[in-house]
Short mmCIF file of C-alpha atoms in Angstrom, two decimals:
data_model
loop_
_atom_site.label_atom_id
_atom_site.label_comp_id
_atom_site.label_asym_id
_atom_site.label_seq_id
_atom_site.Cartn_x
_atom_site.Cartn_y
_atom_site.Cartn_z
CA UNK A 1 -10.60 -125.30 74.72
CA UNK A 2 -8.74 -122.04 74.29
CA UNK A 3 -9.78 -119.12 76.20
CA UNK A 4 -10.06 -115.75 73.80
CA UNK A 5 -7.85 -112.89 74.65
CA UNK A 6 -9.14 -109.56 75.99
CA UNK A 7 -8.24 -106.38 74.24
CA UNK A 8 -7.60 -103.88 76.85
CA UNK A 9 -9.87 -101.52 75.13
CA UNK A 10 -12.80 -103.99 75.64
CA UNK A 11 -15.26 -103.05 78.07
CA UNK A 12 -13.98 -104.36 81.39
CA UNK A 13 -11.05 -102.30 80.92
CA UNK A 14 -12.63 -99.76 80.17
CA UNK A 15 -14.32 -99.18 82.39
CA UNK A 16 -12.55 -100.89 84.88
CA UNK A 17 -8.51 -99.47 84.69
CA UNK A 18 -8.97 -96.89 81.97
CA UNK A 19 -11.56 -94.28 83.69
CA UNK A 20 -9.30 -93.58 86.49
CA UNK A 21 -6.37 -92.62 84.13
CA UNK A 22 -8.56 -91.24 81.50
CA UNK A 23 -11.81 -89.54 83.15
CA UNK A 24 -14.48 -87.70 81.33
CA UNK A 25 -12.37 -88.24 78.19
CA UNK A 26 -13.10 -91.67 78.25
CA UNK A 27 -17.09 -90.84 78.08
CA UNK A 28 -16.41 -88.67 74.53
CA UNK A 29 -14.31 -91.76 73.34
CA UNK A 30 -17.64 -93.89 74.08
CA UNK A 31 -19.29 -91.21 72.38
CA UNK A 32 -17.11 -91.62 69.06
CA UNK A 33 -17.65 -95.41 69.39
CA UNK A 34 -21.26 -95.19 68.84
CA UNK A 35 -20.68 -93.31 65.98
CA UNK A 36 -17.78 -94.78 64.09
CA UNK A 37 -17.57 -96.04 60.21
CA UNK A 38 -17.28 -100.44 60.74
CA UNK A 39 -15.41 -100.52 57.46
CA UNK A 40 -13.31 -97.36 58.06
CA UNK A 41 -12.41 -97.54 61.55
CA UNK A 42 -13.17 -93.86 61.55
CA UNK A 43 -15.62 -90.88 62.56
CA UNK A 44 -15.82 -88.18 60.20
CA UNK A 45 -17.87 -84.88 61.67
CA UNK A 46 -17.34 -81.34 62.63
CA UNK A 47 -15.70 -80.36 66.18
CA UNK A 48 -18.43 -77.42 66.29
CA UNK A 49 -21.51 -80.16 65.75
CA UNK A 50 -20.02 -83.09 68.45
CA UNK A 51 -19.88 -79.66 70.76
CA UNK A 52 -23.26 -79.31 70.57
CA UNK A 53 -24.33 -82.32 70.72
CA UNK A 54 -22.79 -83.34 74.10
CA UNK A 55 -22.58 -79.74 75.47
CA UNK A 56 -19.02 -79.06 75.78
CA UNK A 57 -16.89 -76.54 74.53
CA UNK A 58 -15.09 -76.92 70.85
CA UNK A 59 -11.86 -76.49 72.42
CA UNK A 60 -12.57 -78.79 75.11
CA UNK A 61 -13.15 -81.48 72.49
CA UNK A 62 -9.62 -80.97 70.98
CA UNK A 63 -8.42 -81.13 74.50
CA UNK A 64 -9.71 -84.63 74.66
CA UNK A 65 -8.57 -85.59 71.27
CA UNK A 66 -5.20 -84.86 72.30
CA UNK A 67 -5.66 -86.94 75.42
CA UNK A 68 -6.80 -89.96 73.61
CA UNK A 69 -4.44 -90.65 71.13
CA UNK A 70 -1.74 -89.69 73.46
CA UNK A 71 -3.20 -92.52 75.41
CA UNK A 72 -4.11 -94.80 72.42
CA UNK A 73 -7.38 -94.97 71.64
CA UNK A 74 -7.40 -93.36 68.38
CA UNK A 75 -5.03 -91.26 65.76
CA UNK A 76 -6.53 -88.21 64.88
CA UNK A 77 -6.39 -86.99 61.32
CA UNK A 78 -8.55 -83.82 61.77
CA UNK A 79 -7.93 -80.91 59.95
CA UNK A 80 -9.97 -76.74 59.59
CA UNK A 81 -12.47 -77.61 61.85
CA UNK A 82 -13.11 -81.61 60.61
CA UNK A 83 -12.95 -84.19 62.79
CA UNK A 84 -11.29 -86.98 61.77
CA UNK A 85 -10.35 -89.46 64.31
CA UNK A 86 -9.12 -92.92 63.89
CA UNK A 87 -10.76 -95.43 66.61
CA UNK A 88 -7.83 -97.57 67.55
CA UNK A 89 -9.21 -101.23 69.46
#
């Protein structure tokens, strides 16, 4: 019987190899997972309304927007004030 691969973004790795490169980052990525389109891949909000809703700044968000696709997790597509991120498994 053939074992199934592991996708490094599963979560063992996750939380297993990627927290230590990624840090709080990583918990706004989990964040965006619970909230992502199936068919689209994609979440689709306002930077201004994720802000409040996890109680960090706006600009702070697009800090770790810019982390995560830098690292791979997602592409981001966001544009006046819309966020449009990509989830990338």
């Amino acid at each position: 019987m053939e074992q199934a691969k592991i996708s490094p973004r599963t979560w063992p790795g996750l939380f297993l190899k990627d927290f230590e490169q990624t840090g709080p980052a990583l918990w706004f990525f989990l964040y965006l997972l619970t909230r992502v389109n199936p068919r689209t891949g994609c979440v689709r909000t306002r930077f201004r309304r994720v802000a409040e809703e996890i109680g960090v700044s706006a600009v702070k968000l697009r800090g770790w927007v810019e982390q995560l696709e830098q690292e791979g997790y997602l592409r981001d597509e966001s544009w006046d004030g819309k966020m449009v991120v990509r989830v990338e498994l």
